[in-house]
Each structure stands twice: as C-alpha cells, then as structure tokens.
GROMACS .gro file of C-alpha atoms in nm:
model
  442
    1MET     CA    1  -2.218   0.753   2.017
    2THR     CA    2  -1.960   0.973   2.185
    3THR     CA    3  -2.015   1.345   2.128
    4HIS     CA    4  -1.749   1.476   1.893
    5PRO     CA    5  -1.577   1.812   1.943
    6GLU     CA    6  -1.538   2.053   1.653
    7THR     CA    7  -1.178   1.943   1.606
    8SER     CA    8  -0.950   1.684   1.760
    9PRO     CA    9  -0.780   1.806   2.077
   10PRO     CA   10  -0.440   1.969   2.018
   11ALA     CA   11  -0.271   1.677   2.193
   12ALA     CA   12  -0.349   1.440   1.904
   13THR     CA   13  -0.250   1.676   1.622
   14ASP     CA   14   0.071   1.773   1.799
   15GLU     CA   15   0.162   1.422   1.909
   16VAL     CA   16   0.119   1.262   1.567
   17VAL     CA   17   0.428   1.443   1.441
   18GLU     CA   18   0.636   1.314   1.731
   19LEU     CA   19   0.504   0.960   1.691
   20CYS     CA   20   0.570   0.957   1.317
   21ARG     CA   21   0.921   1.096   1.372
   22ASP     CA   22   0.998   0.824   1.626
   23LEU     CA   23   0.875   0.550   1.392
   24LEU     CA   24   1.076   0.689   1.100
   25ARG     CA   25   1.390   0.670   1.313
   26ILE     CA   26   1.344   0.296   1.360
   27ASP     CA   27   1.502   0.125   1.060
   28THR     CA   28   1.251  -0.143   0.959
   29THR     CA   29   1.400  -0.224   0.620
   30ASN     CA   30   1.243  -0.530   0.459
   31THR     CA   31   1.484  -0.688   0.213
   32GLY     CA   32   1.260  -0.987   0.151
   33ASP     CA   33   1.509  -1.206   0.341
   34ASP     CA   34   1.462  -1.296   0.710
   35ALA     CA   35   1.837  -1.284   0.767
   36THR     CA   36   1.880  -0.923   0.651
   37SER     CA   37   1.544  -0.763   0.730
   38ALA     CA   38   1.554  -0.558   1.048
   39GLY     CA   39   1.366  -0.354   1.303
   40GLU     CA   40   1.010  -0.485   1.286
   41ARG     CA   41   1.026  -0.627   1.638
   42ARG     CA   42   1.167  -0.300   1.770
   43ALA     CA   43   0.891  -0.102   1.600
   44ALA     CA   44   0.622  -0.336   1.734
   45GLU     CA   45   0.763  -0.295   2.085
   46TYR     CA   46   0.756   0.084   2.043
   47VAL     CA   47   0.387   0.066   1.945
   48ALA     CA   48   0.315  -0.167   2.239
   49GLU     CA   49   0.485   0.077   2.477
   50LYS     CA   50   0.287   0.375   2.347
   51LEU     CA   51  -0.039   0.182   2.382
   52ALA     CA   52   0.050   0.054   2.729
   53GLU     CA   53   0.121   0.408   2.846
   54VAL     CA   54  -0.249   0.487   2.805
   55GLY     CA   55  -0.381   0.153   2.929
   56VAL     CA   56  -0.426  -0.041   2.603
   57GLU     CA   57  -0.314  -0.404   2.608
   58SER     CA   58  -0.165  -0.553   2.292
   59GLN     CA   59  -0.020  -0.879   2.166
   60ILE     CA   60   0.295  -0.921   1.958
   61HIS     CA   61   0.304  -1.221   1.724
   62GLU     CA   62   0.618  -1.331   1.540
   63ALA     CA   63   0.610  -1.542   1.226
   64VAL     CA   64   0.982  -1.603   1.279
   65PRO     CA   65   1.213  -1.433   1.529
   66GLY     CA   66   1.219  -1.060   1.465
   67ARG     CA   67   0.935  -1.053   1.211
   68ALA     CA   68   0.680  -0.911   1.452
   69SER     CA   69   0.322  -0.784   1.416
   70LEU     CA   70   0.106  -0.631   1.687
   71VAL     CA   71  -0.270  -0.653   1.746
   72ALA     CA   72  -0.482  -0.460   1.996
   73ARG     CA   73  -0.853  -0.399   2.048
   74ILE     CA   74  -1.034  -0.082   2.155
   75PRO     CA   75  -1.379  -0.175   2.295
   76GLY     CA   76  -1.680   0.009   2.157
   77THR     CA   77  -2.002   0.107   2.327
   78ASN     CA   78  -2.231  -0.111   2.115
   79PRO     CA   79  -2.158  -0.486   2.142
   80ASP     CA   80  -2.410  -0.557   1.865
   81ARG     CA   81  -2.193  -0.382   1.607
   82SER     CA   82  -1.928  -0.572   1.413
   83ALA     CA   83  -1.568  -0.465   1.462
   84LEU     CA   84  -1.366  -0.245   1.227
   85LEU     CA   85  -1.008  -0.344   1.146
   86VAL     CA   86  -0.766  -0.051   1.118
   87HIS     CA   87  -0.429  -0.169   0.988
   88GLY     CA   88  -0.088  -0.035   0.898
   89HIS     CA   89   0.244  -0.202   0.823
   90LEU     CA   90   0.567  -0.126   1.007
   91ASP     CA   91   0.820  -0.240   0.746
   92VAL     CA   92   0.967  -0.023   0.471
   93VAL     CA   93   1.157  -0.083   0.148
   94PRO     CA   94   1.534  -0.028   0.144
   95ALA     CA   95   1.679   0.321   0.102
   96ASP     CA   96   2.027   0.431  -0.010
   97ALA     CA   97   2.129   0.725   0.209
   98ALA     CA   98   2.367   0.852  -0.062
   99GLU     CA   99   2.070   0.927  -0.287
  100TRP     CA  100   1.871   1.127  -0.030
  101THR     CA  101   1.872   1.494   0.065
  102VAL     CA  102   1.841   1.389   0.431
  103HIS     CA  103   1.924   1.055   0.593
  104PRO     CA  104   1.630   0.823   0.522
  105PHE     CA  105   1.603   0.719   0.888
  106SER     CA  106   1.653   1.062   1.044
  107GLY     CA  107   1.287   1.161   1.078
  108GLU     CA  108   1.402   1.514   1.003
  109GLN     CA  109   1.146   1.795   0.988
  110ARG     CA  110   1.219   2.067   0.734
  111ASP     CA  111   1.034   2.286   0.483
  112GLY     CA  112   0.698   2.184   0.629
  113TYR     CA  113   0.758   1.811   0.577
  114LEU     CA  114   0.861   1.514   0.787
  115TRP     CA  115   1.125   1.323   0.590
  116GLY     CA  116   1.215   0.956   0.598
  117ARG     CA  117   1.164   0.614   0.449
  118GLY     CA  118   0.809   0.518   0.537
  119ALA     CA  119   0.679   0.875   0.569
  120VAL     CA  120   0.391   0.794   0.332
  121ASP     CA  121   0.434   0.416   0.310
  122MET     CA  122   0.309   0.396   0.577
  123LYS     CA  123   0.435   0.514   0.913
  124ASP     CA  124   0.228   0.829   0.872
  125PHE     CA  125  -0.088   0.623   0.920
  126ASP     CA  126   0.069   0.413   1.197
  127ALA     CA  127   0.129   0.741   1.381
  128MET     CA  128  -0.226   0.862   1.312
  129MET     CA  129  -0.368   0.540   1.458
  130LEU     CA  130  -0.158   0.576   1.771
  131ALA     CA  131  -0.230   0.948   1.814
  132VAL     CA  132  -0.608   0.902   1.791
  133VAL     CA  133  -0.621   0.603   2.028
  134ARG     CA  134  -0.391   0.766   2.281
  135ASP     CA  135  -0.608   1.077   2.281
  136TRP     CA  136  -0.923   0.869   2.330
  137GLN     CA  137  -0.768   0.690   2.626
  138ARG     CA  138  -0.663   1.016   2.788
  139THR     CA  139  -1.003   1.182   2.742
  140GLY     CA  140  -1.229   0.882   2.802
  141ALA     CA  141  -1.375   0.883   2.449
  142ARG     CA  142  -1.500   0.553   2.305
  143PRO     CA  143  -1.606   0.454   1.955
  144GLU     CA  144  -1.942   0.291   1.892
  145ARG     CA  145  -1.796  -0.027   1.747
  146ASP     CA  146  -1.488  -0.221   1.852
  147ILE     CA  147  -1.173  -0.108   1.672
  148VAL     CA  148  -0.910  -0.376   1.608
  149LEU     CA  149  -0.566  -0.229   1.548
  150ALA     CA  150  -0.308  -0.427   1.350
  151PHE     CA  151   0.050  -0.310   1.297
  152THR     CA  152   0.206  -0.566   1.065
  153ALA     CA  153   0.540  -0.690   0.940
  154ASP     CA  154   0.645  -0.787   0.588
  155GLU     CA  155   0.389  -0.600   0.377
  156GLU     CA  156   0.664  -0.485   0.141
  157ALA     CA  157   0.752  -0.845   0.050
  158GLY     CA  158   0.404  -0.992   0.015
  159SER     CA  159   0.288  -1.009   0.381
  160ASP     CA  160   0.372  -1.377   0.435
  161ARG     CA  161   0.547  -1.293   0.764
  162GLY     CA  162   0.281  -1.039   0.860
  163ALA     CA  163  -0.087  -1.014   0.769
  164HIS     CA  164  -0.106  -1.355   0.599
  165PHE     CA  165   0.062  -1.513   0.901
  166LEU     CA  166  -0.197  -1.353   1.131
  167VAL     CA  167  -0.483  -1.466   0.907
  168GLU     CA  168  -0.357  -1.824   0.901
  169ARG     CA  169  -0.240  -1.860   1.263
  170HIS     CA  170  -0.454  -1.612   1.458
  171PRO     CA  171  -0.781  -1.563   1.267
  172ASP     CA  172  -0.973  -1.550   1.596
  173LEU     CA  173  -0.833  -1.201   1.657
  174PHE     CA  174  -1.035  -1.076   1.360
  175ALA     CA  175  -1.337  -1.307   1.377
  176ASP     CA  176  -1.591  -1.026   1.424
  177CYS     CA  177  -1.429  -0.779   1.182
  178THR     CA  178  -1.644  -0.717   0.875
  179GLU     CA  179  -1.472  -0.407   0.732
  180ALA     CA  180  -1.121  -0.265   0.727
  181ILE     CA  181  -0.930   0.050   0.639
  182GLY     CA  182  -0.560   0.085   0.560
  183GLU     CA  183  -0.337   0.220   0.285
  184VAL     CA  184  -0.343   0.376   0.012
  185GLY     CA  185  -0.639   0.612  -0.008
  186GLY     CA  186  -0.804   0.921   0.132
  187PHE     CA  187  -0.541   1.151  -0.019
  188SER     CA  188  -0.631   1.467  -0.208
  189TYR     CA  189  -0.598   1.553  -0.576
  190THR     CA  190  -0.648   1.925  -0.624
  191ILE     CA  191  -0.878   2.042  -0.903
  192ASN     CA  192  -0.888   2.409  -0.795
  193ASN     CA  193  -0.889   2.615  -0.475
  194ASP     CA  194  -1.246   2.510  -0.398
  195LEU     CA  195  -1.244   2.146  -0.508
  196ARG     CA  196  -1.030   1.846  -0.422
  197LEU     CA  197  -1.096   1.487  -0.512
  198TYR     CA  198  -1.013   1.245  -0.230
  199LEU     CA  199  -0.929   0.905  -0.373
  200ILE     CA  200  -1.069   0.616  -0.168
  201GLU     CA  201  -0.922   0.279  -0.260
  202THR     CA  202  -1.199   0.030  -0.332
  203ALA     CA  203  -0.989  -0.201  -0.550
  204GLU     CA  204  -0.631  -0.307  -0.602
  205LYS     CA  205  -0.454  -0.512  -0.862
  206GLY     CA  206  -0.332  -0.861  -0.797
  207VAL     CA  207   0.030  -0.952  -0.734
  208ASP     CA  208   0.161  -1.209  -0.982
  209TRP     CA  209   0.539  -1.209  -0.943
  210LEU     CA  210   0.693  -1.459  -1.182
  211ARG     CA  211   1.031  -1.624  -1.219
  212LEU     CA  212   1.118  -1.716  -1.577
  213THR     CA  213   1.395  -1.970  -1.635
  214ALA     CA  214   1.573  -2.064  -1.955
  215ARG     CA  215   1.800  -2.367  -1.985
  216GLY     CA  216   2.064  -2.439  -2.242
  217ARG     CA  217   2.391  -2.616  -2.310
  218PRO     CA  218   2.686  -2.480  -2.113
  219GLY     CA  219   3.015  -2.415  -2.290
  220HIS     CA  220   3.316  -2.196  -2.354
  221GLY     CA  221   3.240  -1.831  -2.420
  222SER     CA  222   3.464  -1.824  -2.727
  223PHE     CA  223   3.263  -2.085  -2.920
  224ILE     CA  224   2.975  -2.035  -3.161
  225HIS     CA  225   2.682  -2.136  -2.943
  226ASP     CA  226   2.322  -2.164  -3.063
  227ASP     CA  227   2.178  -2.305  -2.739
  228ASN     CA  228   2.250  -2.013  -2.503
  229ALA     CA  229   2.021  -1.985  -2.200
  230VAL     CA  230   2.103  -1.615  -2.156
  231THR     CA  231   2.004  -1.534  -2.513
  232ALA     CA  232   1.680  -1.730  -2.489
  233LEU     CA  233   1.589  -1.568  -2.159
  234CYS     CA  234   1.666  -1.214  -2.276
  235GLU     CA  235   1.456  -1.257  -2.588
  236ALA     CA  236   1.161  -1.379  -2.380
  237VAL     CA  237   1.201  -1.103  -2.123
  238ALA     CA  238   1.216  -0.840  -2.395
  239ARG     CA  239   0.892  -0.967  -2.547
  240VAL     CA  240   0.719  -0.947  -2.210
  241GLY     CA  241   0.865  -0.610  -2.116
  242ARG     CA  242   0.765  -0.446  -2.444
  243HIS     CA  243   0.416  -0.594  -2.459
  244ARG     CA  244   0.113  -0.372  -2.394
  245PHE     CA  245  -0.184  -0.568  -2.271
  246PRO     CA  246  -0.534  -0.467  -2.388
  247VAL     CA  247  -0.736  -0.204  -2.205
  248VAL     CA  248  -0.998  -0.339  -1.963
  249MET     CA  249  -1.219  -0.088  -1.781
  250THR     CA  250  -1.321  -0.218  -1.439
  251PRO     CA  251  -1.616  -0.057  -1.256
  252THR     CA  252  -1.385   0.121  -1.008
  253VAL     CA  253  -1.158   0.272  -1.271
  254GLU     CA  254  -1.447   0.372  -1.492
  255ALA     CA  255  -1.616   0.547  -1.198
  256PHE     CA  256  -1.298   0.737  -1.110
  257LEU     CA  257  -1.239   0.850  -1.468
  258GLU     CA  258  -1.599   0.966  -1.502
  259HIS     CA  259  -1.563   1.179  -1.188
  260ALA     CA  260  -1.226   1.317  -1.302
  261ALA     CA  261  -1.349   1.394  -1.654
  262GLU     CA  262  -1.650   1.579  -1.515
  263VAL     CA  263  -1.458   1.808  -1.280
  264LEU     CA  264  -1.171   1.866  -1.523
  265GLY     CA  265  -1.402   1.930  -1.818
  266ILE     CA  266  -1.236   1.672  -2.041
  267GLU     CA  267  -1.384   1.406  -2.267
  268LEU     CA  268  -1.361   1.042  -2.168
  269ASP     CA  269  -1.361   0.779  -2.439
  270PRO     CA  270  -1.415   0.441  -2.265
  271ASP     CA  271  -1.249   0.269  -2.559
  272ASP     CA  272  -0.940   0.491  -2.536
  273PRO     CA  273  -0.915   0.619  -2.176
  274GLU     CA  274  -0.544   0.700  -2.205
  275LEU     CA  275  -0.625   1.031  -2.375
  276ALA     CA  276  -0.807   1.145  -2.061
  277ILE     CA  277  -0.555   0.987  -1.822
  278ALA     CA  278  -0.273   1.182  -1.987
  279LYS     CA  279  -0.437   1.503  -1.862
  280LEU     CA  280  -0.440   1.400  -1.495
  281GLY     CA  281  -0.088   1.518  -1.413
  282PRO     CA  282   0.135   1.314  -1.179
  283ILE     CA  283  -0.152   1.092  -1.066
  284ALA     CA  284  -0.168   0.952  -1.419
  285THR     CA  285   0.113   0.715  -1.319
  286ILE     CA  286  -0.114   0.525  -1.082
  287ILE     CA  287  -0.436   0.551  -1.281
  288GLY     CA  288  -0.269   0.460  -1.609
  289ALA     CA  289  -0.153   0.131  -1.461
  290THR     CA  290  -0.507   0.030  -1.363
  291ILE     CA  291  -0.662   0.006  -1.709
  292ARG     CA  292  -0.471  -0.307  -1.810
  293ASN     CA  293  -0.263  -0.595  -1.681
  294THR     CA  294   0.106  -0.508  -1.655
  295ALA     CA  295   0.434  -0.701  -1.655
  296ASN     CA  296   0.769  -0.539  -1.580
  297PRO     CA  297   1.103  -0.725  -1.572
  298THR     CA  298   1.284  -0.637  -1.249
  299ARG     CA  299   1.571  -0.882  -1.197
  300LEU     CA  300   1.811  -1.096  -1.402
  301ALA     CA  301   2.048  -1.371  -1.286
  302ALA     CA  302   2.284  -1.586  -1.492
  303GLY     CA  303   2.634  -1.722  -1.501
  304TYR     CA  304   2.930  -1.744  -1.266
  305LYS     CA  305   3.229  -1.652  -1.489
  306ASP     CA  306   3.283  -1.412  -1.778
  307ASN     CA  307   3.401  -1.675  -2.026
  308VAL     CA  308   3.156  -1.953  -1.938
  309ILE     CA  309   2.817  -1.987  -2.108
  310PRO     CA  310   2.583  -2.093  -1.826
  311SER     CA  311   2.330  -2.374  -1.843
  312ARG     CA  312   2.064  -2.166  -1.671
  313ALA     CA  313   1.940  -1.807  -1.666
  314SER     CA  314   1.647  -1.660  -1.476
  315ALA     CA  315   1.449  -1.337  -1.452
  316THR     CA  316   1.184  -1.196  -1.222
  317ILE     CA  317   0.880  -1.028  -1.373
  318ASP     CA  318   0.662  -0.803  -1.158
  319CYS     CA  319   0.316  -0.875  -1.299
  320ARG     CA  320   0.001  -0.704  -1.172
  321SER     CA  321  -0.337  -0.839  -1.276
  322LEU     CA  322  -0.671  -0.664  -1.271
  323PRO     CA  323  -0.927  -0.820  -1.034
  324GLY     CA  324  -1.042  -1.152  -1.178
  325GLN     CA  325  -0.772  -1.161  -1.448
  326SER     CA  326  -0.486  -1.352  -1.289
  327GLU     CA  327  -0.544  -1.666  -1.497
  328LEU     CA  328  -0.582  -1.466  -1.816
  329LEU     CA  329  -0.257  -1.283  -1.746
  330ALA     CA  330  -0.077  -1.615  -1.692
  331GLU     CA  331  -0.202  -1.737  -2.030
  332GLN     CA  332  -0.088  -1.414  -2.194
  333ILE     CA  333   0.260  -1.440  -2.041
  334ARG     CA  334   0.297  -1.805  -2.144
  335GLU     CA  335   0.211  -1.712  -2.503
  336LEU     CA  336   0.471  -1.434  -2.499
  337ILE     CA  337   0.759  -1.639  -2.357
  338GLY     CA  338   0.701  -1.952  -2.563
  339PRO     CA  339   0.708  -2.320  -2.470
  340ASP     CA  340   1.080  -2.348  -2.387
  341ILE     CA  341   1.086  -2.099  -2.099
  342GLU     CA  342   0.986  -2.225  -1.755
  343MET     CA  343   0.746  -2.011  -1.550
  344GLU     CA  344   0.678  -2.027  -1.175
  345TYR     CA  345   0.518  -1.795  -0.923
  346VAL     CA  346   0.730  -1.616  -0.665
  347GLN     CA  347   0.421  -1.451  -0.518
  348ARG     CA  348   0.059  -1.478  -0.625
  349GLN     CA  349  -0.228  -1.291  -0.463
  350PRO     CA  350  -0.547  -1.207  -0.654
  351GLY     CA  351  -0.675  -0.856  -0.703
  352ILE     CA  352  -0.970  -0.738  -0.496
  353GLU     CA  353  -1.256  -0.498  -0.558
  354THR     CA  354  -1.556  -0.374  -0.362
  355THR     CA  355  -1.829  -0.120  -0.428
  356PHE     CA  356  -1.820   0.245  -0.330
  357ASP     CA  357  -2.126   0.251  -0.109
  358GLY     CA  358  -2.254   0.179   0.240
  359GLU     CA  359  -2.237   0.339   0.584
  360LEU     CA  360  -1.859   0.313   0.606
  361VAL     CA  361  -1.815   0.507   0.281
  362ASP     CA  362  -2.068   0.764   0.402
  363ALA     CA  363  -1.867   0.806   0.723
  364MET     CA  364  -1.544   0.857   0.526
  365ALA     CA  365  -1.710   1.123   0.312
  366ALA     CA  366  -1.860   1.301   0.613
  367ALA     CA  367  -1.527   1.309   0.798
  368LEU     CA  368  -1.345   1.449   0.495
  369ARG     CA  369  -1.604   1.717   0.429
  370ALA     CA  370  -1.606   1.822   0.793
  371GLU     CA  371  -1.236   1.907   0.765
  372ASP     CA  372  -1.234   2.022   0.401
  373ALA     CA  373  -1.545   2.185   0.258
  374GLY     CA  374  -1.404   2.131  -0.091
  375ALA     CA  375  -1.369   1.753  -0.051
  376ARG     CA  376  -1.526   1.520  -0.306
  377PRO     CA  377  -1.458   1.152  -0.227
  378VAL     CA  378  -1.427   0.921  -0.529
  379PRO     CA  379  -1.336   0.552  -0.570
  380TYR     CA  380  -1.013   0.441  -0.736
  381MET     CA  381  -0.800   0.132  -0.791
  382LEU     CA  382  -0.446   0.103  -0.654
  383SER     CA  383  -0.195  -0.031  -0.905
  384GLY     CA  384   0.006  -0.194  -0.626
  385GLY     CA  385  -0.091  -0.426  -0.344
  386THR     CA  386  -0.147  -0.402   0.032
  387ASP     CA  387  -0.228  -0.615   0.336
  388ALA     CA  388  -0.593  -0.590   0.229
  389LYS     CA  389  -0.535  -0.904   0.022
  390ALA     CA  390  -0.475  -1.098   0.344
  391TRP     CA  391  -0.774  -0.956   0.531
  392ASN     CA  392  -0.993  -1.020   0.229
  393ARG     CA  393  -0.931  -1.392   0.280
  394LEU     CA  394  -1.136  -1.363   0.600
  395GLY     CA  395  -1.426  -1.208   0.411
  396ILE     CA  396  -1.342  -0.858   0.537
  397ARG     CA  397  -1.448  -0.573   0.308
  398CYS     CA  398  -1.138  -0.358   0.260
  399PHE     CA  399  -1.083   0.008   0.178
  400GLY     CA  400  -0.775   0.224   0.145
  401PHE     CA  401  -0.836   0.525   0.368
  402THR     CA  402  -0.527   0.703   0.500
  403PRO     CA  403  -0.648   1.064   0.489
  404LEU     CA  404  -0.402   1.331   0.377
  405ARG     CA  405  -0.460   1.678   0.235
  406LEU     CA  406  -0.167   1.730   0.000
  407PRO     CA  407  -0.010   2.041  -0.156
  408PRO     CA  408  -0.138   2.078  -0.515
  409ASP     CA  409   0.213   2.061  -0.663
  410LEU     CA  410   0.333   1.753  -0.473
  411ASN     CA  411   0.399   1.446  -0.689
  412PHE     CA  412   0.257   1.210  -0.429
  413SER     CA  413   0.282   0.886  -0.625
  414ALA     CA  414   0.656   0.941  -0.683
  415LEU     CA  415   0.719   0.935  -0.307
  416PHE     CA  416   0.619   0.569  -0.269
  417HIS     CA  417   0.944   0.370  -0.267
  418GLY     CA  418   1.109   0.685  -0.405
  419ILE     CA  419   1.399   0.907  -0.303
  420ASP     CA  420   1.329   1.183  -0.045
  421GLU     CA  421   1.003   1.028   0.076
  422ARG     CA  422   0.825   1.280   0.297
  423VAL     CA  423   0.484   1.374   0.432
  424PRO     CA  424   0.354   1.729   0.481
  425VAL     CA  425   0.320   1.805   0.852
  426ASP     CA  426  -0.010   1.988   0.808
  427GLY     CA  427  -0.135   1.698   0.596
  428LEU     CA  428  -0.042   1.456   0.874
  429GLN     CA  429  -0.233   1.667   1.127
  430PHE     CA  430  -0.528   1.691   0.888
  431GLY     CA  431  -0.524   1.312   0.871
  432VAL     CA  432  -0.550   1.278   1.249
  433ARG     CA  433  -0.853   1.505   1.259
  434VAL     CA  434  -1.026   1.317   0.978
  435LEU     CA  435  -0.941   0.974   1.121
  436ASP     CA  436  -1.070   1.077   1.463
  437ARG     CA  437  -1.401   1.195   1.318
  438PHE     CA  438  -1.434   0.889   1.099
  439LEU     CA  439  -1.365   0.632   1.370
  440ARG     CA  440  -1.609   0.798   1.607
  441GLY     CA  441  -1.877   0.821   1.342
  442CYS     CA  442  -1.849   0.490   1.157
   0.00000   0.00000   0.00000
C-alpha cells in the first residue's frame, strides 16, 4: 500500500474548488427530455480533458447524442483485489435564476461557500474525484485496488441514459467491481463541539413513479356532467396524497435512530419513531421519509379548452417504496384509487439495502476519524434514489459516501434540488482529504 502523508497535498485541496467551480459553470440541466436536456457531453469532455492532462485515458459513451457518460480506470498495485467503483453524475435538475441569490450556473464563491446548481448534487463529489486522481498522477501515488471512475448522465431522470445504459451496454467495464461509493452519504450531523455523526448511506428507497389516468365522457362545460374525468382523477389523487402509509422499521433506519437517540439522550419508541425523529432538526426531513412508503402527487394534465370537459385526465405520483415493498405499495395505491383509475409505471426501480460492516466500512470510518476526531460514522437510508440502483443490478455492493463536514446550522437536506444550492468550501476541502485517505486505505 502506498504510504499516506498526514494530509493531502495542498494541490488537491486547492484544486478541488477550481474544478467544482468549472463544473458548476457548465449547464447540465436534465429536463427528462432528450430534446431539451443540455450540457452532459460538454461536462464529460471537460472531465476527459482534466484526466488526459495527467495521463489518464477515459472513454465517453453516449446513450443518444449528447447524453454522455465517462468511464476511466486507475490501476492498483494488487491485481488480486477486486475493483472499487467510484461514481458521480454530471447532470442537474433545472433552476430558475430569478429565484436565486446568485446565478445558478455562475459557480460564484461567497461567504465561505461555492454556489450553483449541482454544488451538493453532485458536482462537489465529481470535483473531489478529479482532484484526488489528478494529485495521484502528479505524485506517482497508486491505490492498492483498481479504481473505476464513472461520471454519468441522466441520474436526475432515472439514469436510463446514464448508469443503466452503461450496465446494459457496457457491463464489461465494471466486471471486476464488487463495491461502489457515490452519493448521498458521509456528511456530518453535529451533536456538539466534540461529536458529529457522519451518515453513511447503506440503503435507499425504491423509485415507483406512477401515472394515473381517468377517463370519462367529454362534453360542454355548461352541462350537468356526472362522468367527468377531471373530477374522478382529482378525487383519486387527493386520496393518495392525503394517505399516510404504516410505519415499517427497516434494519438501517432502526440502527440510525438507535445511534441518534443514544447521543441525543432521547427515548426511541420503535412503534412510534416519529416522536424521536421530530427532535432531529432539519435532518428529520430525510429520516422521516424512510420509516414508511410515500406517495406525493407532482403533476396534473387535462383538457385543451376552458369550456370543454375532457375525456381524459392524468396525474403523476412520485412514490418511494422501502426496500422489498414495491409490490405492497402498488397494492396499496390500487386500493386507494379504486378500480376505475388506470395505473402505469413511468419509472420503477426497487429499493436497495446492505449491511453496515466489512473492510470498506472500516476504511470509511478510519478516513473520517483521521480528519475529524469527533467523527462517529452511522448507517442511514436515503429517501431518494441514486445511480446505485443501476450498479446494484451487477451485484455491486453500494454505499453513499461523499464526505463533507458541514456547519452545524446548515439545512443540508434543503439544498438538494433547492434554491441557492451551495457547498461550504472548507467542507469540500475536507472531503478531498477524507476521500484521498479512504481510497488509499480501502
């Protein structure tokens, strides 16, 4: 194993800010439509250029023109070890500049933060990956195991044009990968000045996006009309949107809540965990969504003229199922909407869960503690989804580990897909140091 210095060389911690800024300035908005999504090819070419500058070859693969992902491999010193996949996506969700304090694609640095769409989701980690590898190439450092780097397209719309495309069309690139790290994990939750929990993602909920459709008899808007598709749809959507599914405590969530209850000195009732979750502060938003299946209406579509009753109305429901509960959730939704509403999947990817143990977890913990003596790594479940669902199809054991030490008062979860997304500069530099230690020691 390569001898590790006490801290990463200044070049990596300084360069990560520049790399992240450059990536933020590339508009990689993913609208979910190939015709209007932009910038992924440009971002992949930027990554390829930065790797080529230090002698790393890479391959760009397009699912369709412009929807580009990049893969590269850093050889390790031990050919008997399996490879580790380190992945980050290049696309971002849309941003309305009128709502932001700074332009969302400015990459502006102010008040100790780097601002821009993608700052935490997840161009910060893309920049960390690049900074560490570029520093290794300049200094001659090598990891023990091969590191496969993947910078993907389309994660924000289900990964069909990105990670799933790579899994289906280029699985050979990942044939010897047994473990992976990516978003969203390794970030701090401050208990006090001497103790911070670092949440490592070992599970994430499934994606079960549904389209509900109601059909009725069209007619003039001035008539009395008992067979109105809009009315039927709205009643069904309201039933789904107001429903609270029963609490189910998975091993990951139970483990996190036990850790949190211990350090916070609060009681945890497994039958009513919401009492404890309510005391977690801003992080309660994420944790509270992982104790049950959820279903949130997000879009409605009906009609073509104000005085015409349409024959069809549809809605999109963003459903998230706990690992192993996708079928149960479908049954629950069907019961809520009734027999007359059609239901089809827009996107369906099952939840995943692994255990919080093994040499990889030990290496994460060691790297965190080396940079923060008050670090206490704990497992948690992400309420959203990531590219891990694609890699899991290849039998790869996936973790969310994007290390960041955050200010105690920062509402981190609100930054994801939110207004004024930003990452603390010192947290970004902390992440490079931790990632460097981890990748050398895993």
